[in-house]
Amino acid sequence: MKNKSDGKEKVSSNTMNQQHNSHPTSHDKKMSLIYSGFIGECAEIKEVFQTIEKVADTDSTVLITGESGTGKELTARAIHENSSRRNNPMVVLNCGAIPSELLESELFGHEKGAFTGAHQPRIGRFEMADGGTIFLDEIGDMSPGLQVKLLRVLQEQCFERVGSVKTIHVNIRIISATNKNLKKAIHEGAFREDLYYRLNVIPINMPSLHKRKSDIPLLINHFLEKRQANSNKSADTKKTFSKRAMETLINYNWPGNIRELENLIERLSILVDEDTIRYKDLPEKMKEKATTRQNIPESIMERNWPGFNQAVDQFQKNLILQALNQTNWIKAKAASLLKMNRTTLVEKIKKMDLESMENHVDREFTSNHKYFSIDELDISHLLHTEKSTISIMK
């Protein structure tokens, strides 16, 4: 692809702070990329970037699908800014935000007296976008009547203003987007099949944020830097997240996708006084819905790993002994602490040969193959403290 001649900010490759005025190379694809503020390095988003590179300098229509907040408009802007049309307008219209009876006038314009209240002639969005790109967001909300007229614009690049018989010719590229299932809408008779195939020449599906977990720290860092740059307080330092808070954000499902994440970062940056944002500062819904993962003390990770079954047996022994020590070897209380039946606990004590340790001075379990101590497996680790931990993920 050709370099941009107007010197506008375009692509950043290996860091989120470094910016270039040229198109990304094949080397850039292996790194974190930015297209018009769109950040990512996971396989799904790199596929989107590669599609942008291939289609940007063509006039093919593009249909961008995906959930709300996944960056569909950013993708449309990236296509326009990397195309030969970049010096001409990109006009954006949300078809779902305008009543159907007014949408026709917005798209095609109208003549004076075309309808009640039309006191002056007005050009429509298609004329405004002549030579450039028009982005029709929420295309699935367009009425069937307008769908027919849009189909003609796609086929012939011409139309008439409302109240006029004069045909206007334009040179535009149409990019559309929707969060709806258009194939289902076709089956239900709500969307024209012929229009769908005209719009869907180049399909781009935007991955939801919960499928881009590896990008979440990059996005958080970007939004923190953006917030710091826009702050009115010159003394403000960029905030950071504790390990547990970051893990919670990574494992959250993000129904609002990137838009929800950006709004949360702005909120926390304003409301949290400390430089480090911790788990306790996060919204309750995120604490409740975050994926639960088993945390293992970091000190264990630094050592040679035992076999899995051996490690589980060792863990059980140490955990039971910890409970017995904390309850002064009152088995009923220890069983309650461990959330098991007393008889089950007694059986495990016998099976693990722990009775002999009841009178041990320190009551600390030892063995010839000790991989971690009681302190390392203190029950506080199971209560999700703010201590640094390493998590085992599938």
mmCIF file of C-alpha atoms in Angstrom:
data_model
loop_
_atom_site.group_PDB
_atom_site.id
_atom_site.type_symbol
_atom_site.label_atom_id
_atom_site.label_comp_id
_atom_site.label_asym_id
_atom_site.label_seq_id
_atom_site.Cartn_x
_atom_site.Cartn_y
_atom_site.Cartn_z
ATOM 1 C CA MET A 1 0.000 0.000 0.000
ATOM 2 C CA LYS A 2 1.112 3.601 -0.621
ATOM 3 C CA ASN A 3 2.258 5.973 2.053
ATOM 4 C CA LYS A 4 -0.041 8.772 3.061
ATOM 5 C CA SER A 5 0.907 12.079 1.481
ATOM 6 C CA ASP A 6 -0.900 14.385 3.895
ATOM 7 C CA GLY A 7 1.178 13.516 6.953
ATOM 8 C CA LYS A 8 -1.787 12.597 9.134
ATOM 9 C CA GLU A 9 -1.258 10.331 12.108
ATOM 10 C CA LYS A 10 -1.879 6.831 10.953
ATOM 11 C CA VAL A 11 -0.330 3.668 12.335
ATOM 12 C CA SER A 12 1.733 2.757 15.356
ATOM 13 C CA SER A 13 3.530 -0.549 15.492
ATOM 14 C CA ASN A 14 5.727 -1.739 18.295
ATOM 15 C CA THR A 15 4.548 0.570 21.073
ATOM 16 C CA MET A 16 1.384 2.463 21.833
ATOM 17 C CA ASN A 17 3.295 5.731 22.182
ATOM 18 C CA GLN A 18 5.326 5.565 18.949
ATOM 19 C CA GLN A 19 3.464 6.864 15.909
ATOM 20 C CA HIS A 20 4.306 6.655 12.215
ATOM 21 C CA ASN A 21 3.075 8.309 9.067
ATOM 22 C CA SER A 22 3.463 5.249 6.883
ATOM 23 C CA HIS A 23 1.467 2.125 6.359
ATOM 24 C CA PRO A 24 2.297 -0.956 8.459
ATOM 25 C CA THR A 25 4.762 -3.454 7.075
ATOM 26 C CA SER A 26 4.661 -7.223 7.430
ATOM 27 C CA HIS A 27 7.007 -6.772 10.388
ATOM 28 C CA ASP A 28 4.473 -4.493 12.071
ATOM 29 C CA LYS A 29 1.808 -7.200 11.913
ATOM 30 C CA LYS A 30 3.736 -9.205 14.481
ATOM 31 C CA MET A 31 3.512 -6.353 16.980
ATOM 32 C CA SER A 32 0.891 -4.269 18.690
ATOM 33 C CA LEU A 33 -0.870 -2.165 16.073
ATOM 34 C CA ILE A 34 -2.918 1.010 16.118
ATOM 35 C CA TYR A 35 -5.299 1.991 13.357
ATOM 36 C CA SER A 36 -7.025 5.279 14.138
ATOM 37 C CA GLY A 37 -6.785 4.538 17.854
ATOM 38 C CA PHE A 38 -7.724 0.878 17.415
ATOM 39 C CA ILE A 39 -5.289 -1.232 19.481
ATOM 40 C CA GLY A 40 -4.659 -4.948 19.468
ATOM 41 C CA GLU A 41 -2.229 -7.782 18.950
ATOM 42 C CA CYS A 42 -4.377 -10.908 19.342
ATOM 43 C CA ALA A 43 -4.922 -13.177 16.333
ATOM 44 C CA GLU A 44 -8.556 -12.079 15.862
ATOM 45 C CA ILE A 45 -7.753 -8.380 15.671
ATOM 46 C CA LYS A 46 -4.685 -8.925 13.501
ATOM 47 C CA GLU A 47 -6.969 -10.650 11.021
ATOM 48 C CA VAL A 48 -9.115 -7.512 10.983
ATOM 49 C CA PHE A 49 -6.022 -5.361 10.378
ATOM 50 C CA GLN A 50 -4.934 -7.573 7.500
ATOM 51 C CA THR A 51 -8.372 -7.311 5.910
ATOM 52 C CA ILE A 52 -8.254 -3.522 6.273
ATOM 53 C CA GLU A 53 -4.920 -3.439 4.454
ATOM 54 C CA LYS A 54 -6.248 -5.559 1.606
ATOM 55 C CA VAL A 55 -9.520 -3.705 1.016
ATOM 56 C CA ALA A 56 -8.702 -0.119 1.988
ATOM 57 C CA ASP A 57 -7.490 1.016 -1.430
ATOM 58 C CA THR A 58 -10.409 -0.529 -3.298
ATOM 59 C CA ASP A 59 -13.973 0.707 -3.785
ATOM 60 C CA SER A 60 -15.609 -2.530 -2.630
ATOM 61 C CA THR A 61 -18.480 -2.222 -0.193
ATOM 62 C CA VAL A 62 -17.736 -3.482 3.318
ATOM 63 C CA LEU A 63 -20.175 -4.848 5.899
ATOM 64 C CA ILE A 64 -18.845 -4.725 9.468
ATOM 65 C CA THR A 65 -20.674 -6.891 11.986
ATOM 66 C CA GLY A 66 -20.247 -7.356 15.723
ATOM 67 C CA GLU A 67 -21.646 -6.480 19.113
ATOM 68 C CA SER A 68 -22.109 -2.868 20.218
ATOM 69 C CA GLY A 69 -18.902 -1.303 21.483
ATOM 70 C CA THR A 70 -16.485 -3.539 19.552
ATOM 71 C CA GLY A 71 -15.098 -0.744 17.363
ATOM 72 C CA LYS A 72 -17.092 -0.966 14.141
ATOM 73 C CA GLU A 73 -16.877 2.776 13.430
ATOM 74 C CA LEU A 74 -13.144 2.804 14.207
ATOM 75 C CA THR A 75 -12.711 0.025 11.668
ATOM 76 C CA ALA A 76 -14.646 2.004 9.061
ATOM 77 C CA ARG A 77 -12.456 5.047 9.727
ATOM 78 C CA ALA A 78 -9.323 2.911 9.435
ATOM 79 C CA ILE A 79 -10.465 1.722 6.004
ATOM 80 C CA HIS A 80 -11.170 5.293 4.874
ATOM 81 C CA GLU A 81 -7.922 6.743 6.270
ATOM 82 C CA ASN A 82 -5.859 4.036 4.572
ATOM 83 C CA SER A 83 -7.585 4.516 1.205
ATOM 84 C CA SER A 84 -7.041 6.845 -1.747
ATOM 85 C CA ARG A 85 -10.201 8.679 -0.619
ATOM 86 C CA ARG A 86 -8.636 9.795 2.662
ATOM 87 C CA ASN A 87 -8.398 13.475 1.612
ATOM 88 C CA ASN A 88 -12.139 13.559 0.916
ATOM 89 C CA PRO A 89 -14.977 13.431 3.451
ATOM 90 C CA MET A 90 -16.025 10.455 5.507
ATOM 91 C CA VAL A 91 -19.683 10.973 6.394
ATOM 92 C CA VAL A 92 -21.185 8.978 9.284
ATOM 93 C CA LEU A 93 -24.902 8.314 9.698
ATOM 94 C CA ASN A 94 -26.543 6.152 12.358
ATOM 95 C CA CYS A 95 -29.616 4.746 10.642
ATOM 96 C CA GLY A 96 -31.094 3.609 13.949
ATOM 97 C CA ALA A 97 -30.907 7.053 15.558
ATOM 98 C CA ILE A 98 -33.111 8.861 13.006
ATOM 99 C CA PRO A 99 -36.854 8.235 12.542
ATOM 100 C CA SER A 100 -37.569 6.425 9.271
ATOM 101 C CA GLU A 101 -39.698 9.299 7.962
ATOM 102 C CA LEU A 102 -36.691 11.660 8.284
ATOM 103 C CA LEU A 103 -33.960 9.250 7.243
ATOM 104 C CA GLU A 104 -34.738 9.550 3.525
ATOM 105 C CA SER A 105 -34.210 13.304 3.634
ATOM 106 C CA GLU A 106 -30.990 12.850 5.616
ATOM 107 C CA LEU A 107 -29.617 10.423 3.028
ATOM 108 C CA PHE A 108 -30.810 11.967 -0.233
ATOM 109 C CA GLY A 109 -31.514 15.589 0.694
ATOM 110 C CA HIS A 110 -34.668 17.489 -0.295
ATOM 111 C CA GLU A 111 -35.911 20.442 -2.290
ATOM 112 C CA LYS A 112 -37.727 23.453 -0.925
ATOM 113 C CA GLY A 113 -41.383 22.622 -0.318
ATOM 114 C CA ALA A 114 -40.831 18.860 -0.651
ATOM 115 C CA PHE A 115 -42.735 18.376 2.629
ATOM 116 C CA THR A 116 -44.093 20.387 5.523
ATOM 117 C CA GLY A 117 -41.220 22.284 7.126
ATOM 118 C CA ALA A 118 -38.887 22.045 4.109
ATOM 119 C CA HIS A 119 -38.379 25.796 3.815
ATOM 120 C CA GLN A 120 -34.953 25.523 2.180
ATOM 121 C CA PRO A 121 -33.299 22.981 -0.105
ATOM 122 C CA ARG A 122 -30.837 20.715 1.634
ATOM 123 C CA ILE A 123 -28.171 18.366 0.381
ATOM 124 C CA GLY A 124 -28.143 14.853 1.800
ATOM 125 C CA ARG A 125 -25.370 12.692 3.233
ATOM 126 C CA PHE A 126 -24.694 10.982 -0.099
ATOM 127 C CA GLU A 127 -23.877 14.336 -1.710
ATOM 128 C CA MET A 128 -21.759 15.339 1.278
ATOM 129 C CA ALA A 129 -19.713 12.157 0.858
ATOM 130 C CA ASP A 130 -19.087 12.632 -2.873
ATOM 131 C CA GLY A 131 -15.511 11.584 -3.623
ATOM 132 C CA GLY A 132 -15.182 10.011 -0.182
ATOM 133 C CA THR A 133 -16.819 7.415 2.032
ATOM 134 C CA ILE A 134 -20.210 7.135 3.701
ATOM 135 C CA PHE A 135 -20.536 4.947 6.782
ATOM 136 C CA LEU A 136 -24.069 3.698 7.451
ATOM 137 C CA ASP A 137 -24.163 2.411 11.007
ATOM 138 C CA GLU A 138 -26.989 0.163 12.236
ATOM 139 C CA ILE A 139 -27.994 -0.594 8.658
ATOM 140 C CA GLY A 140 -30.277 -3.351 9.936
ATOM 141 C CA ASP A 141 -32.674 -0.695 11.277
ATOM 142 C CA MET A 142 -33.367 0.794 7.843
ATOM 143 C CA SER A 143 -36.964 0.505 6.614
ATOM 144 C CA PRO A 144 -37.743 -1.766 3.621
ATOM 145 C CA GLY A 145 -38.740 1.248 1.494
ATOM 146 C CA LEU A 146 -35.381 2.944 1.982
ATOM 147 C CA GLN A 147 -33.577 -0.343 1.416
ATOM 148 C CA VAL A 148 -34.846 -0.333 -2.182
ATOM 149 C CA LYS A 149 -33.517 3.198 -2.779
ATOM 150 C CA LEU A 150 -30.179 2.362 -1.170
ATOM 151 C CA LEU A 151 -29.865 -0.627 -3.484
ATOM 152 C CA ARG A 152 -30.124 1.703 -6.478
ATOM 153 C CA VAL A 153 -27.378 3.965 -5.103
ATOM 154 C CA LEU A 154 -25.153 0.928 -4.691
ATOM 155 C CA GLN A 155 -25.822 -0.271 -8.214
ATOM 156 C CA GLU A 156 -25.840 3.007 -10.146
ATOM 157 C CA GLN A 157 -24.227 5.628 -7.851
ATOM 158 C CA CYS A 158 -27.125 8.007 -8.471
ATOM 159 C CA PHE A 159 -30.339 9.198 -6.804
ATOM 160 C CA GLU A 160 -32.862 12.071 -6.636
ATOM 161 C CA ARG A 161 -33.450 14.414 -3.760
ATOM 162 C CA VAL A 162 -36.844 14.218 -2.079
ATOM 163 C CA GLY A 163 -39.236 16.398 -4.128
ATOM 164 C CA SER A 164 -36.996 16.492 -7.210
ATOM 165 C CA VAL A 165 -36.805 14.617 -10.509
ATOM 166 C CA LYS A 166 -33.217 15.639 -11.239
ATOM 167 C CA THR A 167 -30.807 12.715 -11.011
ATOM 168 C CA ILE A 168 -27.622 13.378 -9.046
ATOM 169 C CA HIS A 169 -24.531 11.281 -9.730
ATOM 170 C CA VAL A 170 -21.960 10.692 -7.005
ATOM 171 C CA ASN A 171 -18.705 8.820 -6.536
ATOM 172 C CA ILE A 172 -18.864 7.257 -3.083
ATOM 173 C CA ARG A 173 -17.753 4.189 -1.218
ATOM 174 C CA ILE A 174 -20.330 2.661 1.125
ATOM 175 C CA ILE A 175 -19.316 0.977 4.356
ATOM 176 C CA SER A 176 -22.110 -0.307 6.574
ATOM 177 C CA ALA A 177 -22.301 -1.898 10.012
ATOM 178 C CA THR A 178 -24.794 -3.681 12.208
ATOM 179 C CA ASN A 179 -25.023 -5.573 15.473
ATOM 180 C CA LYS A 180 -28.025 -7.517 14.166
ATOM 181 C CA ASN A 181 -28.146 -10.904 12.473
ATOM 182 C CA LEU A 182 -29.033 -9.829 8.942
ATOM 183 C CA LYS A 183 -29.484 -13.394 7.699
ATOM 184 C CA LYS A 184 -32.148 -13.877 10.356
ATOM 185 C CA ALA A 185 -33.704 -10.539 9.357
ATOM 186 C CA ILE A 186 -33.811 -11.742 5.729
ATOM 187 C CA HIS A 187 -35.568 -14.929 6.819
ATOM 188 C CA GLU A 188 -38.102 -12.847 8.765
ATOM 189 C CA GLY A 189 -38.691 -10.515 5.810
ATOM 190 C CA ALA A 190 -37.208 -7.474 7.550
ATOM 191 C CA PHE A 191 -34.162 -7.063 5.306
ATOM 192 C CA ARG A 192 -33.758 -7.417 1.545
ATOM 193 C CA GLU A 193 -31.608 -10.329 0.453
ATOM 194 C CA ASP A 194 -30.364 -8.554 -2.680
ATOM 195 C CA LEU A 195 -29.260 -5.547 -0.610
ATOM 196 C CA TYR A 196 -27.481 -7.838 1.840
ATOM 197 C CA TYR A 197 -25.337 -9.351 -0.907
ATOM 198 C CA ARG A 198 -24.563 -5.900 -2.303
ATOM 199 C CA LEU A 199 -23.409 -4.663 1.107
ATOM 200 C CA ASN A 200 -21.591 -7.838 2.102
ATOM 201 C CA VAL A 201 -18.949 -7.908 -0.638
ATOM 202 C CA ILE A 202 -16.209 -7.664 2.026
ATOM 203 C CA PRO A 203 -17.389 -8.950 5.420
ATOM 204 C CA ILE A 204 -15.512 -7.969 8.591
ATOM 205 C CA ASN A 205 -16.619 -9.413 11.918
ATOM 206 C CA MET A 206 -15.412 -7.562 14.996
ATOM 207 C CA PRO A 207 -14.519 -9.892 17.896
ATOM 208 C CA SER A 208 -16.109 -9.157 21.248
ATOM 209 C CA LEU A 209 -13.746 -8.071 24.026
ATOM 210 C CA HIS A 210 -14.117 -11.291 26.017
ATOM 211 C CA LYS A 211 -12.507 -13.052 23.035
ATOM 212 C CA ARG A 212 -9.580 -10.617 23.135
ATOM 213 C CA LYS A 213 -8.344 -11.197 26.680
ATOM 214 C CA SER A 214 -4.682 -10.735 25.740
ATOM 215 C CA ASP A 215 -5.517 -7.237 24.427
ATOM 216 C CA ILE A 216 -7.198 -6.041 27.636
ATOM 217 C CA PRO A 217 -3.941 -4.951 29.389
ATOM 218 C CA LEU A 218 -2.904 -3.091 26.205
ATOM 219 C CA LEU A 219 -6.248 -1.324 26.013
ATOM 220 C CA ILE A 220 -6.188 -0.454 29.713
ATOM 221 C CA ASN A 221 -2.706 1.031 29.371
ATOM 222 C CA HIS A 222 -3.808 3.026 26.318
ATOM 223 C CA PHE A 223 -6.868 4.424 28.094
ATOM 224 C CA LEU A 224 -4.801 5.282 31.199
ATOM 225 C CA GLU A 225 -2.296 7.170 29.049
ATOM 226 C CA LYS A 226 -5.107 8.896 27.188
ATOM 227 C CA ARG A 227 -6.702 9.881 30.476
ATOM 228 C CA GLN A 228 -3.395 11.212 31.823
ATOM 229 C CA ALA A 229 -2.783 13.225 28.649
ATOM 230 C CA ASN A 230 -6.243 14.799 28.886
ATOM 231 C CA SER A 231 -6.036 15.480 32.618
ATOM 232 C CA ASN A 232 -6.164 19.095 33.769
ATOM 233 C CA LYS A 233 -3.870 18.251 36.688
ATOM 234 C CA SER A 234 -0.273 18.506 35.509
ATOM 235 C CA ALA A 235 0.975 16.621 38.582
ATOM 236 C CA ASP A 236 -1.168 13.560 37.888
ATOM 237 C CA THR A 237 0.754 10.336 37.401
ATOM 238 C CA LYS A 238 -0.529 7.446 35.331
ATOM 239 C CA LYS A 239 -2.397 4.998 37.517
ATOM 240 C CA THR A 240 -1.642 1.300 37.642
ATOM 241 C CA PHE A 241 -3.659 -1.787 38.548
ATOM 242 C CA SER A 242 -2.837 -4.373 41.188
ATOM 243 C CA LYS A 243 -2.306 -7.879 39.888
ATOM 244 C CA ARG A 244 -5.608 -9.131 41.263
ATOM 245 C CA ALA A 245 -7.555 -6.170 39.887
ATOM 246 C CA MET A 246 -6.017 -6.703 36.444
ATOM 247 C CA GLU A 247 -6.821 -10.428 36.517
ATOM 248 C CA THR A 248 -10.425 -9.622 37.438
ATOM 249 C CA LEU A 249 -10.749 -7.254 34.484
ATOM 250 C CA ILE A 250 -9.196 -9.802 32.141
ATOM 251 C CA ASN A 251 -11.667 -12.471 33.239
ATOM 252 C CA TYR A 252 -14.760 -10.252 33.171
ATOM 253 C CA ASN A 253 -17.163 -10.920 30.269
ATOM 254 C CA TRP A 254 -17.469 -7.262 29.120
ATOM 255 C CA PRO A 255 -21.020 -7.168 27.687
ATOM 256 C CA GLY A 256 -20.392 -3.526 26.713
ATOM 257 C CA ASN A 257 -17.062 -4.433 25.091
ATOM 258 C CA ILE A 258 -14.380 -1.759 24.548
ATOM 259 C CA ARG A 259 -16.770 1.107 25.214
ATOM 260 C CA GLU A 260 -17.531 -0.326 28.657
ATOM 261 C CA LEU A 261 -13.820 -0.779 29.383
ATOM 262 C CA GLU A 262 -12.938 2.786 28.394
ATOM 263 C CA ASN A 263 -15.748 4.207 30.512
ATOM 264 C CA LEU A 264 -14.619 2.135 33.505
ATOM 265 C CA ILE A 265 -11.004 3.327 33.202
ATOM 266 C CA GLU A 266 -12.170 6.936 33.099
ATOM 267 C CA ARG A 267 -14.375 6.402 36.161
ATOM 268 C CA LEU A 268 -11.658 4.685 38.203
ATOM 269 C CA SER A 269 -9.061 7.280 37.195
ATOM 270 C CA ILE A 270 -11.285 10.008 38.611
ATOM 271 C CA LEU A 271 -12.697 8.311 41.712
ATOM 272 C CA VAL A 272 -9.674 6.369 43.009
ATOM 273 C CA ASP A 273 -7.284 8.654 44.886
ATOM 274 C CA GLU A 274 -4.365 6.233 45.139
ATOM 275 C CA ASP A 275 -1.955 5.653 42.266
ATOM 276 C CA THR A 276 -2.742 1.921 42.303
ATOM 277 C CA ILE A 277 -6.274 0.747 41.518
ATOM 278 C CA ARG A 278 -7.047 -2.371 43.565
ATOM 279 C CA TYR A 279 -9.607 -5.137 43.548
ATOM 280 C CA LYS A 280 -11.705 -3.363 46.185
ATOM 281 C CA ASP A 281 -12.078 -0.370 43.840
ATOM 282 C CA LEU A 282 -13.764 -2.394 41.085
ATOM 283 C CA PRO A 283 -17.559 -2.476 40.617
ATOM 284 C CA GLU A 284 -19.314 -5.270 42.505
ATOM 285 C CA LYS A 285 -20.692 -6.811 39.311
ATOM 286 C CA MET A 286 -17.175 -7.428 38.095
ATOM 287 C CA LYS A 287 -16.149 -9.075 41.337
ATOM 288 C CA GLU A 288 -19.212 -11.327 41.185
ATOM 289 C CA LYS A 289 -18.939 -12.306 37.519
ATOM 290 C CA ALA A 290 -15.174 -12.587 37.155
ATOM 291 C CA THR A 291 -14.074 -16.095 36.310
ATOM 292 C CA THR A 292 -12.859 -17.911 39.420
ATOM 293 C CA ARG A 293 -9.390 -19.301 39.120
ATOM 294 C CA GLN A 294 -7.270 -21.204 41.606
ATOM 295 C CA ASN A 295 -4.361 -19.121 42.867
ATOM 296 C CA ILE A 296 -1.095 -20.759 43.842
ATOM 297 C CA PRO A 297 1.488 -18.912 45.967
ATOM 298 C CA GLU A 298 4.281 -17.427 43.875
ATOM 299 C CA SER A 299 6.927 -18.996 46.105
ATOM 300 C CA ILE A 300 5.716 -22.435 45.013
ATOM 301 C CA MET A 301 6.011 -21.494 41.355
ATOM 302 C CA GLU A 302 9.660 -20.608 41.832
ATOM 303 C CA ARG A 303 10.521 -24.188 42.836
ATOM 304 C CA ASN A 304 10.646 -27.453 41.011
ATOM 305 C CA TRP A 305 7.150 -28.746 40.394
ATOM 306 C CA PRO A 306 6.071 -32.016 42.049
ATOM 307 C CA GLY A 307 3.842 -34.513 40.261
ATOM 308 C CA PHE A 308 0.212 -33.409 40.157
ATOM 309 C CA ASN A 309 -1.225 -36.120 42.440
ATOM 310 C CA GLN A 310 1.644 -35.737 44.879
ATOM 311 C CA ALA A 311 1.136 -31.986 44.998
ATOM 312 C CA VAL A 312 -2.617 -32.417 45.630
ATOM 313 C CA ASP A 313 -1.953 -34.862 48.491
ATOM 314 C CA GLN A 314 0.618 -32.499 49.959
ATOM 315 C CA PHE A 315 -1.790 -29.596 49.688
ATOM 316 C CA GLN A 316 -4.570 -31.519 51.451
ATOM 317 C CA LYS A 317 -2.288 -32.538 54.289
ATOM 318 C CA ASN A 318 -1.047 -29.006 54.843
ATOM 319 C CA LEU A 319 -4.523 -27.504 54.581
ATOM 320 C CA ILE A 320 -6.004 -29.976 57.093
ATOM 321 C CA LEU A 321 -3.103 -29.417 59.462
ATOM 322 C CA GLN A 322 -3.521 -25.646 59.119
ATOM 323 C CA ALA A 323 -7.209 -25.951 60.078
ATOM 324 C CA LEU A 324 -6.390 -28.220 63.029
ATOM 325 C CA ASN A 325 -3.745 -25.811 64.284
ATOM 326 C CA GLN A 326 -6.091 -22.830 64.048
ATOM 327 C CA THR A 327 -8.833 -24.667 65.968
ATOM 328 C CA ASN A 328 -6.511 -26.123 68.610
ATOM 329 C CA TRP A 329 -7.155 -29.600 67.190
ATOM 330 C CA ILE A 330 -10.875 -29.493 67.917
ATOM 331 C CA LYS A 331 -11.960 -31.673 65.023
ATOM 332 C CA ALA A 332 -15.568 -30.416 64.850
ATOM 333 C CA LYS A 333 -14.367 -26.811 64.467
ATOM 334 C CA ALA A 334 -11.694 -27.795 61.974
ATOM 335 C CA ALA A 335 -14.281 -29.700 59.916
ATOM 336 C CA SER A 336 -16.532 -26.653 59.944
ATOM 337 C CA LEU A 337 -13.659 -24.449 58.799
ATOM 338 C CA LEU A 338 -12.902 -26.880 55.996
ATOM 339 C CA LYS A 339 -16.611 -27.230 55.138
ATOM 340 C CA MET A 340 -16.641 -31.031 55.468
ATOM 341 C CA ASN A 341 -18.233 -33.610 57.736
ATOM 342 C CA ARG A 342 -16.416 -34.360 60.977
ATOM 343 C CA THR A 343 -16.351 -38.095 60.182
ATOM 344 C CA THR A 344 -14.739 -37.364 56.808
ATOM 345 C CA LEU A 345 -12.086 -35.261 58.490
ATOM 346 C CA VAL A 346 -11.360 -37.973 61.072
ATOM 347 C CA GLU A 347 -10.947 -40.528 58.281
ATOM 348 C CA LYS A 348 -8.525 -38.271 56.420
ATOM 349 C CA ILE A 349 -6.513 -37.646 59.609
ATOM 350 C CA LYS A 350 -6.131 -41.376 60.084
ATOM 351 C CA LYS A 351 -5.357 -42.025 56.427
ATOM 352 C CA MET A 352 -2.702 -39.304 56.381
ATOM 353 C CA ASP A 353 -1.294 -40.443 59.742
ATOM 354 C CA LEU A 354 -1.640 -37.011 61.319
ATOM 355 C CA GLU A 355 -2.630 -38.098 64.845
ATOM 356 C CA SER A 356 1.006 -38.303 65.882
ATOM 357 C CA MET A 357 1.406 -34.606 65.134
ATOM 358 C CA GLU A 358 -1.238 -33.468 67.630
ATOM 359 C CA ASN A 359 1.331 -33.058 70.371
ATOM 360 C CA HIS A 360 4.070 -31.681 68.107
ATOM 361 C CA VAL A 361 5.455 -28.463 69.574
ATOM 362 C CA ASP A 362 4.964 -26.394 66.429
ATOM 363 C CA ARG A 363 2.246 -28.587 64.946
ATOM 364 C CA GLU A 364 3.826 -28.153 61.540
ATOM 365 C CA PHE A 365 3.643 -30.877 58.927
ATOM 366 C CA THR A 366 6.963 -32.088 57.605
ATOM 367 C CA SER A 367 7.957 -34.792 55.180
ATOM 368 C CA ASN A 368 10.932 -36.031 53.249
ATOM 369 C CA HIS A 369 9.462 -34.411 50.109
ATOM 370 C CA LYS A 370 8.342 -31.018 51.349
ATOM 371 C CA TYR A 371 7.543 -28.592 48.542
ATOM 372 C CA PHE A 372 5.989 -25.760 50.530
ATOM 373 C CA SER A 373 5.364 -24.755 54.116
ATOM 374 C CA ILE A 374 2.265 -24.073 56.116
ATOM 375 C CA ASP A 375 2.817 -20.324 55.806
ATOM 376 C CA GLU A 376 2.786 -20.576 52.049
ATOM 377 C CA LEU A 377 -0.585 -22.279 52.136
ATOM 378 C CA ASP A 378 -2.149 -20.068 54.756
ATOM 379 C CA ILE A 379 -5.931 -19.993 54.323
ATOM 380 C CA SER A 380 -5.696 -16.274 53.580
ATOM 381 C CA HIS A 381 -4.526 -17.268 50.113
ATOM 382 C CA LEU A 382 -7.908 -18.876 49.592
ATOM 383 C CA LEU A 383 -9.699 -15.718 50.675
ATOM 384 C CA HIS A 384 -8.438 -13.707 47.669
ATOM 385 C CA THR A 385 -6.153 -11.184 49.372
ATOM 386 C CA GLU A 386 -4.254 -8.522 47.461
ATOM 387 C CA LYS A 387 -1.031 -10.535 47.704
ATOM 388 C CA SER A 388 0.746 -11.077 44.401
ATOM 389 C CA THR A 389 -0.083 -14.499 43.026
ATOM 390 C CA ILE A 390 0.357 -16.474 39.857
ATOM 391 C CA SER A 391 -2.717 -18.155 38.442
ATOM 392 C CA ILE A 392 -2.909 -21.436 36.618
ATOM 393 C CA MET A 393 -5.044 -21.030 33.518
ATOM 394 C CA LYS A 394 -6.406 -23.669 31.222
#
